[in-house]
Amino acid sequence: MNRRSILTKTGKGLMEATGKTSALSRDLRNILKEIDGKVSVSELLRTFSKMTEPELLEALKSMEREGYLREFVGKREEASRPSVPRTPTAPSSADSGEDLDFTAFTPAKPSAKTSEDARLQAQAQEIARQAQATRGREEAAARARAEAAARARAEAEHKARLSARAGLSAQADPAEALDRARREAEERQRREAEDKARREAVTRAVIEAEQAGKREAEGRIRREIEERTRRENEEKARREADVRARREAEEKVRRDADERVRREAEERTRKEIEERMRREEIERRMREEREQADLKARLEAEARVRIEAEARAKVEAEMRAERESEERARREEEERPRREEELRRRMEEEERARRETEDLERSLREQEENARREAE
């Protein structure tokens, strides 16, 4: 592929360019629309001036590999055709029909109804073609007869002119020659009228035969269409009845299935509720037992703690009393010398006070005795 190459779309490319498929990008589709079997690569370069030559060639090669276009012919001389920039337009029906490769296009398989219509249409076209061929043959024969009559008339006129010239040369009577020429002309006109009437009769017969064949073909086609329509209606009614019966059966099966599912769901829900209530009852009992066990354990622990606290308090009280007793004994042991010393001092003081008191009393008694003696 070079600048002189001329490209054409394949059937796949035609479908892509007309929008029946959309496998290519927008830029590639615009390039494909410009390819019509006439434009060259150099003209495409001018049309798509924003693209470089390698980019355009790569795009064309990729579409060629994918089967959207093929190389048609290489231009011998680039100047043999003036290059006019073309604006991107959709390909016309005339351009798209030239040099197309439809090997990559596989038409869909026609339906039975389409095949039957095509067969009847082909029969009608064959009858019309045969009638047209018969009419053509009759017209050709009529033209041949008319040409033969024209040639005969020309020969007669030529002979009449020769005879007239011969009569003039022989000094014949001009009136007789004119009369003979008039009779020959009348005879020719009569023969031409007969030929024309015969041709018209043949043409009318051909036309009547064509019309009769056409009416017969149309009647046969109409009867076949009516019969096919009747069979199609019966088949359609049967299919609709089958579809309706199948739908009713499916609906019944669906309703039965829905009812079964609903019952199963209700039964499952009931069992789940019962199971949940049973589990809740078991959990409640276990919780109560656990709470009772916890309460018992807590009470036992509290009692044990209280007993231990009481025992510990008793032991501590005993130990404290013992320590106090020991401390008191120790203090008493430490205080005994001091108390003994105090007791001794107190006894000494008491003894001294007693002696002083005794001395004082004795002194007083002596004084009283002295005073009494003095008074005496």
XYZ file of N, CA and C in Angstrom, residues 49-213:
495
model
N -5.773 16.097 6.657
C -4.465 16.743 6.733
C -3.910 16.772 8.148
N -4.772 16.599 9.149
C -4.283 16.615 10.528
C -3.513 15.351 10.878
N -3.682 14.299 10.077
C -2.984 13.039 10.329
C -1.717 12.987 9.484
N -0.665 12.427 10.047
C 0.559 12.228 9.281
C 0.386 11.011 8.378
N 1.293 10.904 7.384
C 1.192 9.789 6.437
C 1.358 8.434 7.131
N 2.333 8.259 8.048
C 2.439 6.957 8.730
C 1.190 6.619 9.543
N 0.600 7.625 10.191
C -0.612 7.352 10.976
C -1.762 6.907 10.082
N -1.945 7.599 8.930
C -3.026 7.222 8.024
C -2.791 5.840 7.430
N -1.543 5.563 6.998
C -1.243 4.242 6.434
C -1.453 3.142 7.468
N -1.069 3.402 8.716
C -1.265 2.396 9.761
C -2.748 2.152 10.004
N -3.560 3.240 9.998
C -5.005 3.083 10.183
C -5.612 2.280 9.037
N -5.184 2.589 7.784
C -5.709 1.852 6.625
C -5.290 0.386 6.668
N -4.034 0.125 7.059
C -3.572 -1.269 7.135
C -4.315 -2.041 8.214
N -4.587 -1.378 9.341
C -5.323 -2.071 10.407
C -6.740 -2.416 9.950
N -7.409 -1.472 9.236
C -8.754 -1.781 8.733
C -8.708 -2.842 7.640
N -7.594 -2.877 6.852
C -7.454 -3.923 5.841
C -7.262 -5.289 6.490
N -6.457 -5.321 7.575
C -6.260 -6.592 8.280
C -7.555 -7.098 8.894
N -8.398 -6.175 9.377
C -9.654 -6.576 10.014
C -10.778 -6.816 9.012
N -10.506 -6.621 7.708
C -11.486 -6.970 6.689
C -12.485 -5.891 6.363
N -12.187 -4.607 6.693
C -13.119 -3.531 6.382
C -12.871 -2.938 4.998
N -11.677 -3.110 4.431
C -11.372 -2.576 3.111
C -10.312 -3.458 2.480
N -10.116 -3.242 1.164
C -9.054 -3.950 0.451
C -8.493 -3.023 -0.616
N -7.273 -3.322 -1.046
C -6.624 -2.497 -2.063
C -7.202 -2.859 -3.421
N -7.692 -1.835 -4.137
C -8.375 -2.076 -5.413
C -7.392 -2.068 -6.571
N -6.644 -0.978 -6.742
C -5.675 -0.880 -7.830
C -4.687 0.214 -7.473
N -3.454 0.137 -8.002
C -2.463 1.188 -7.797
C -2.461 2.152 -8.960
N -2.513 3.444 -8.697
C -2.529 4.448 -9.767
C -1.148 4.528 -10.409
N -1.145 4.497 -11.730
C 0.127 4.580 -12.446
C 0.695 5.985 -12.397
N -0.170 6.954 -12.563
C 0.282 8.333 -12.536
C -0.623 9.096 -11.612
N -0.030 9.722 -10.631
C -0.825 10.437 -9.650
C -1.476 11.663 -10.239
N -0.903 12.195 -11.337
C -1.453 13.408 -11.943
C -2.537 13.113 -12.949
N -2.857 11.817 -13.192
C -3.875 11.483 -14.186
C -5.248 11.933 -13.768
N -5.469 12.161 -12.500
C -6.770 12.627 -12.021
C -6.545 13.743 -11.028
N -7.184 14.899 -11.199
C -6.947 16.010 -10.265
C -7.413 15.643 -8.876
N -6.614 16.064 -7.925
C -6.928 15.774 -6.527
C -7.686 16.934 -5.942
N -8.882 16.682 -5.509
C -9.719 17.715 -4.904
C -10.018 17.292 -3.485
N -9.701 18.111 -2.502
C -10.008 17.730 -1.118
C -11.493 17.484 -0.953
N -11.798 16.415 -0.263
C -13.188 16.017 -0.059
C -13.527 16.142 1.410
N -14.709 16.615 1.656
C -15.189 16.687 3.037
C -15.788 15.356 3.415
N -15.613 14.901 4.658
C -16.146 13.593 5.051
C -17.653 13.566 4.933
N -18.131 12.668 4.079
C -19.574 12.472 3.896
C -19.868 11.005 3.885
N -21.108 10.667 4.115
C -21.523 9.268 4.073
C -21.513 8.782 2.645
N -21.090 7.545 2.351
C -21.030 7.044 0.982
C -22.414 6.901 0.402
N -22.531 7.275 -0.913
C -23.814 7.142 -1.594
C -24.052 5.704 -1.972
N -25.304 5.417 -2.332
C -25.647 4.052 -2.707
C -24.959 3.636 -3.985
N -24.720 4.620 -4.910
C -24.042 4.280 -6.158
C -22.593 3.950 -5.915
N -21.898 4.765 -5.065
C -20.491 4.519 -4.783
C -20.301 3.243 -4.015
N -21.178 2.994 -3.066
C -20.990 1.823 -2.212
C -21.232 0.534 -2.955
N -21.851 0.600 -4.112
C -22.127 -0.626 -4.849
C -21.042 -0.997 -5.817
N -19.955 -0.195 -5.996
C -18.920 -0.459 -6.976
C -17.777 -1.212 -6.334
N -17.389 -2.335 -6.974
C -16.193 -3.087 -6.597
C -16.175 -3.426 -5.124
N -17.270 -3.924 -4.613
C -17.328 -4.303 -3.205
C -17.065 -5.787 -3.066
N -16.359 -6.140 -2.009
C -16.062 -7.534 -1.718
C -17.008 -7.998 -0.620
N -18.008 -8.785 -0.999
C -19.000 -9.233 -0.030
C -18.719 -10.647 0.447
N -17.487 -11.125 0.286
C -17.177 -12.484 0.731
C -17.194 -12.587 2.233
N -16.925 -11.447 2.921
C -16.910 -11.496 4.388
C -18.283 -11.327 4.985
N -19.286 -11.074 4.125
C -20.638 -10.827 4.644
C -21.483 -12.065 4.434
N -22.011 -12.609 5.472
C -22.866 -13.791 5.412
C -24.266 -13.390 5.804
N -25.230 -13.359 4.869
C -26.588 -12.923 5.212
C -27.265 -13.917 6.124
N -28.244 -13.402 6.831
C -28.998 -14.265 7.738
C -29.858 -15.239 6.946
N -30.098 -16.412 7.475
C -30.897 -17.427 6.820
C -32.348 -16.978 6.747
N -32.949 -16.957 5.524
C -34.332 -16.478 5.420
C -35.286 -17.440 6.087
N -36.404 -16.888 6.533
C -37.419 -17.713 7.171
C -38.228 -18.455 6.114
N -39.081 -19.404 6.553
C -39.896 -20.182 5.630
C -40.894 -19.295 4.904
N -41.471 -18.322 5.639
C -42.436 -17.422 5.013
C -41.769 -16.578 3.944
N -40.568 -16.088 4.202
C -39.840 -15.295 3.212
C -39.520 -16.129 1.979
N -39.124 -17.390 2.167
C -38.825 -18.270 1.036
C -40.065 -18.515 0.194
N -41.222 -18.721 0.837
C -42.460 -18.954 0.094
C -42.855 -17.713 -0.699
N -42.759 -16.533 -0.060
C -43.064 -15.293 -0.784
C -42.122 -15.103 -1.959
N -40.859 -15.416 -1.767
C -39.893 -15.271 -2.849
C -40.216 -16.231 -3.995
N -40.651 -17.460 -3.640
C -40.990 -18.432 -4.690
C -42.182 -17.953 -5.510
N -43.225 -17.467 -4.811
C -44.400 -16.968 -5.532
C -44.052 -15.746 -6.373
N -43.227 -14.873 -5.817
C -42.812 -13.697 -6.575
C -42.013 -14.108 -7.809
N -41.165 -15.123 -7.662
C -40.380 -15.603 -8.800
C -41.284 -16.202 -9.873
N -42.336 -16.947 -9.442
C -43.276 -17.500 -10.421
C -43.979 -16.391 -11.192
N -44.444 -15.366 -10.463
C -45.122 -14.258 -11.142
C -44.180 -13.547 -12.099
N -42.934 -13.345 -11.664
C -41.966 -12.691 -12.546
C -41.661 -13.552 -13.768
N -41.621 -14.889 -13.604
C -41.358 -15.778 -14.733
C -42.500 -15.727 -15.747
N -43.751 -15.691 -15.235
C -44.900 -15.596 -16.147
C -44.872 -14.278 -16.902
N -44.593 -13.184 -16.169
C -44.517 -11.883 -16.832
C -43.377 -11.845 -17.842
N -42.245 -12.503 -17.486
C -41.108 -12.522 -18.417
C -41.447 -13.289 -19.680
N -42.141 -14.449 -19.524
C -42.530 -15.222 -20.703
C -43.497 -14.434 -21.587
N -44.480 -13.753 -20.946
C -45.418 -12.949 -21.738
C -44.695 -11.817 -22.456
N -43.746 -11.192 -21.754
C -42.991 -10.109 -22.387
C -42.141 -10.641 -23.532
N -41.561 -11.855 -23.339
C -40.764 -12.441 -24.425
C -41.641 -12.749 -25.633
N -42.869 -13.289 -25.374
C -43.792 -13.562 -26.492
C -44.160 -12.280 -27.223
N -44.456 -11.230 -26.422
C -44.791 -9.954 -27.042
C -43.608 -9.401 -27.823
N -42.409 -9.603 -27.314
C -41.227 -9.133 -28.026
C -41.038 -9.872 -29.343
N -41.280 -11.220 -29.280
C -41.144 -11.985 -30.527
C -42.177 -11.541 -31.558
N -43.434 -11.326 -31.099
C -44.471 -10.876 -32.034
C -44.134 -9.505 -32.607
N -43.649 -8.617 -31.740
C -43.287 -7.284 -32.228
C -42.124 -7.367 -33.202
N -41.154 -8.268 -32.918
C -40.030 -8.431 -33.848
C -40.511 -8.963 -35.198
N -41.458 -9.952 -35.141
C -41.998 -10.476 -36.406
C -42.752 -9.393 -37.166
N -43.545 -8.581 -36.406
C -44.288 -7.503 -37.066
C -43.332 -6.493 -37.683
N -42.232 -6.165 -36.936
C -41.256 -5.242 -37.501
C -40.593 -5.818 -38.735
N -40.323 -7.148 -38.700
C -39.708 -7.774 -39.876
C -40.650 -7.714 -41.080
N -41.948 -7.993 -40.812
C -42.913 -7.910 -41.913
C -43.034 -6.481 -42.424
N -43.042 -5.515 -41.496
C -43.132 -4.124 -41.939
C -41.908 -3.732 -42.752
N -40.736 -4.212 -42.322
C -39.523 -3.904 -43.080
C -39.568 -4.557 -44.461
N -40.085 -5.816 -44.498
C -40.197 -6.488 -45.810
C -41.165 -5.741 -46.721
N -42.315 -5.299 -46.128
C -43.272 -4.537 -46.935
C -42.667 -3.227 -47.410
N -41.887 -2.581 -46.513
C -41.254 -1.324 -46.911
C -40.253 -1.552 -48.031
N -39.481 -2.680 -47.895
C -38.538 -2.978 -48.969
C -39.268 -3.262 -50.278
N -40.397 -4.026 -50.189
C -41.167 -4.323 -51.417
C -41.728 -3.042 -52.023
N -42.215 -2.155 -51.138
C -42.761 -0.894 -51.635
C -41.676 -0.053 -52.283
N -40.498 -0.058 -51.667
C -39.400 0.706 -52.253
C -38.992 0.127 -53.603
N -38.984 -1.232 -53.662
C -38.637 -1.854 -54.944
C -39.682 -1.533 -56.010
N -40.989 -1.564 -55.582
C -42.048 -1.257 -56.556
C -41.934 0.175 -57.044
N -41.669 1.086 -56.091
C -41.507 2.479 -56.505
C -40.310 2.642 -57.428
N -39.234 1.892 -57.075
C -38.053 1.974 -57.931
C -38.359 1.447 -59.326
N -39.098 0.307 -59.343
C -39.473 -0.244 -60.647
C -40.386 0.715 -61.393
N -41.310 1.369 -60.652
C -42.220 2.317 -61.315
C -41.443 3.478 -61.898
N -40.430 3.946 -61.123
C -39.638 5.045 -61.657
C -38.861 4.611 -62.896
N -38.351 3.355 -62.838
C -37.631 2.849 -64.006
C -38.565 2.716 -65.212
N -39.796 2.209 -64.885
C -40.760 2.054 -65.990
C -41.148 3.405 -66.552
N -41.314 4.383 -65.623
C -41.684 5.726 -66.087
C -40.592 6.299 -66.961
N -39.324 6.095 -66.510
C -38.245 6.605 -67.341
C -38.188 5.872 -68.681
N -38.461 4.510 -68.613
C -38.458 3.745 -69.875
C -39.605 4.183 -70.778
N -40.781 4.483 -70.182
C -41.923 4.930 -70.991
C -41.653 6.277 -71.616
N -41.019 7.135 -70.852
C -40.698 8.442 -71.402
C -39.735 8.301 -72.570
N -38.791 7.372 -72.365
C -37.837 7.177 -73.455
C -38.505 6.562 -74.673
N -39.539 5.746 -74.453
C -40.249 5.111 -75.578
C -41.429 5.933 -76.018
N -41.580 7.130 -75.527
C -42.667 8.021 -75.885
C -44.007 7.393 -75.530
N -44.085 6.722 -74.288
C -45.336 6.085 -73.853
C -46.300 7.144 -73.372
N -47.511 6.680 -73.103
C -48.566 7.592 -72.674
C -48.349 7.945 -71.212
N -48.171 9.202 -70.804
C -47.957 9.572 -69.395
C -49.163 9.255 -68.539
N -50.350 9.342 -69.059
C -51.557 9.075 -68.254
C -51.605 7.629 -67.830
N -51.192 6.719 -68.717
C -51.197 5.289 -68.361
C -50.186 5.011 -67.270
N -49.044 5.648 -67.355
C -48.016 5.431 -66.320
C -48.497 5.942 -64.975
N -49.153 7.104 -64.985
C -49.663 7.638 -63.729
C -50.743 6.741 -63.159
N -51.603 6.201 -64.023
C -52.665 5.318 -63.532
C -52.079 4.046 -62.935
N -51.055 3.518 -63.600
C -50.428 2.302 -63.079
C -49.754 2.585 -61.739
N -49.108 3.723 -61.647
C -48.461 4.078 -60.375
C -49.482 4.258 -59.270
N -50.664 4.856 -59.629
C -51.694 5.045 -58.596
C -52.233 3.712 -58.118
N -52.438 2.769 -59.080
C -52.953 1.455 -58.681
C -51.946 0.725 -57.790
N -50.680 0.834 -58.147
C -49.660 0.184 -57.310
C -49.621 0.797 -55.906
N -49.804 2.124 -55.839
C -49.808 2.776 -54.517
C -51.013 2.340 -53.699
N -52.179 2.241 -54.351
C -53.370 1.775 -53.633
C -53.189 0.346 -53.144
N -52.564 -0.504 -54.010
C -52.324 -1.895 -53.601
C -51.382 -1.951 -52.396
N -50.361 -1.101 -52.451
C -49.436 -1.075 -51.311
C -50.140 -0.624 -50.036
N -50.993 0.423 -50.160
C -51.725 0.895 -48.980
C -52.641 -0.186 -48.430
N -53.296 -0.962 -49.347
C -54.181 -2.032 -48.889
C -53.394 -3.093 -48.137
N -52.227 -3.474 -48.734
C -51.409 -4.488 -48.064
C -50.905 -3.978 -46.712
N -50.505 -2.699 -46.677
C -50.054 -2.140 -45.406
C -51.172 -2.129 -44.374
N -52.409 -1.783 -44.809
C -53.538 -1.794 -43.871
C -53.802 -3.200 -43.360
N -53.715 -4.190 -44.279
C -53.915 -5.577 -43.843
C -52.827 -6.002 -42.856
N -51.567 -5.635 -43.206
C -50.475 -5.978 -42.279
C -50.668 -5.305 -40.917
N -51.105 -4.033 -40.958
C -51.322 -3.321 -39.698
C -52.433 -3.960 -38.884
N -53.550 -4.340 -39.579
C -54.652 -4.990 -38.870
C -54.208 -6.327 -38.291
N -53.391 -7.081 -39.106
C -52.916 -8.376 -38.610
C -51.997 -8.183 -37.403
N -51.104 -7.174 -37.491
C -50.214 -6.919 -36.350
C -51.004 -6.511 -35.113
N -52.024 -5.641 -35.319
C -52.836 -5.226 -34.170
C -53.573 -6.411 -33.563
N -54.074 -7.323 -34.443
C -54.770 -8.508 -33.931
C -53.817 -9.383 -33.123
N -52.594 -9.566 -33.683
C -51.600 -10.380 -32.955
C -51.245 -9.717 -31.623
N -51.070 -8.377 -31.686
C -50.728 -7.660 -30.445
C -51.836 -7.783 -29.417
N -53.118 -7.626 -29.900
C -54.241 -7.771 -28.965
C -54.287 -9.175 -28.380
N -54.032 -10.190 -29.246
C -54.045 -11.572 -28.748
C -52.951 -11.785 -27.703
N -51.766 -11.215 -28.008
C -50.661 -11.359 -27.045
C -51.003 -10.668 -25.733
N -51.569 -9.432 -25.856
C -51.915 -8.692 -24.641
C -52.980 -9.431 -23.850
N -54.009 -9.960 -24.598
C -55.049 -10.716 -23.892
C -54.476 -11.961 -23.233
N -53.541 -12.640 -23.965
C -52.918 -13.826 -23.366
C -52.099 -13.443 -22.128
N -51.373 -12.322 -22.254
C -50.602 -11.869 -21.097
C -51.513 -11.535 -19.927
N -52.614 -10.798 -20.236
C -53.531 -10.437 -19.157
C -54.175 -11.671 -18.544
N -54.553 -12.631 -19.435
C -55.149 -13.862 -18.900
C -54.141 -14.614 -18.036
N -52.890 -14.723 -18.556
C -51.862 -15.398 -17.751
C -51.581 -14.663 -16.459
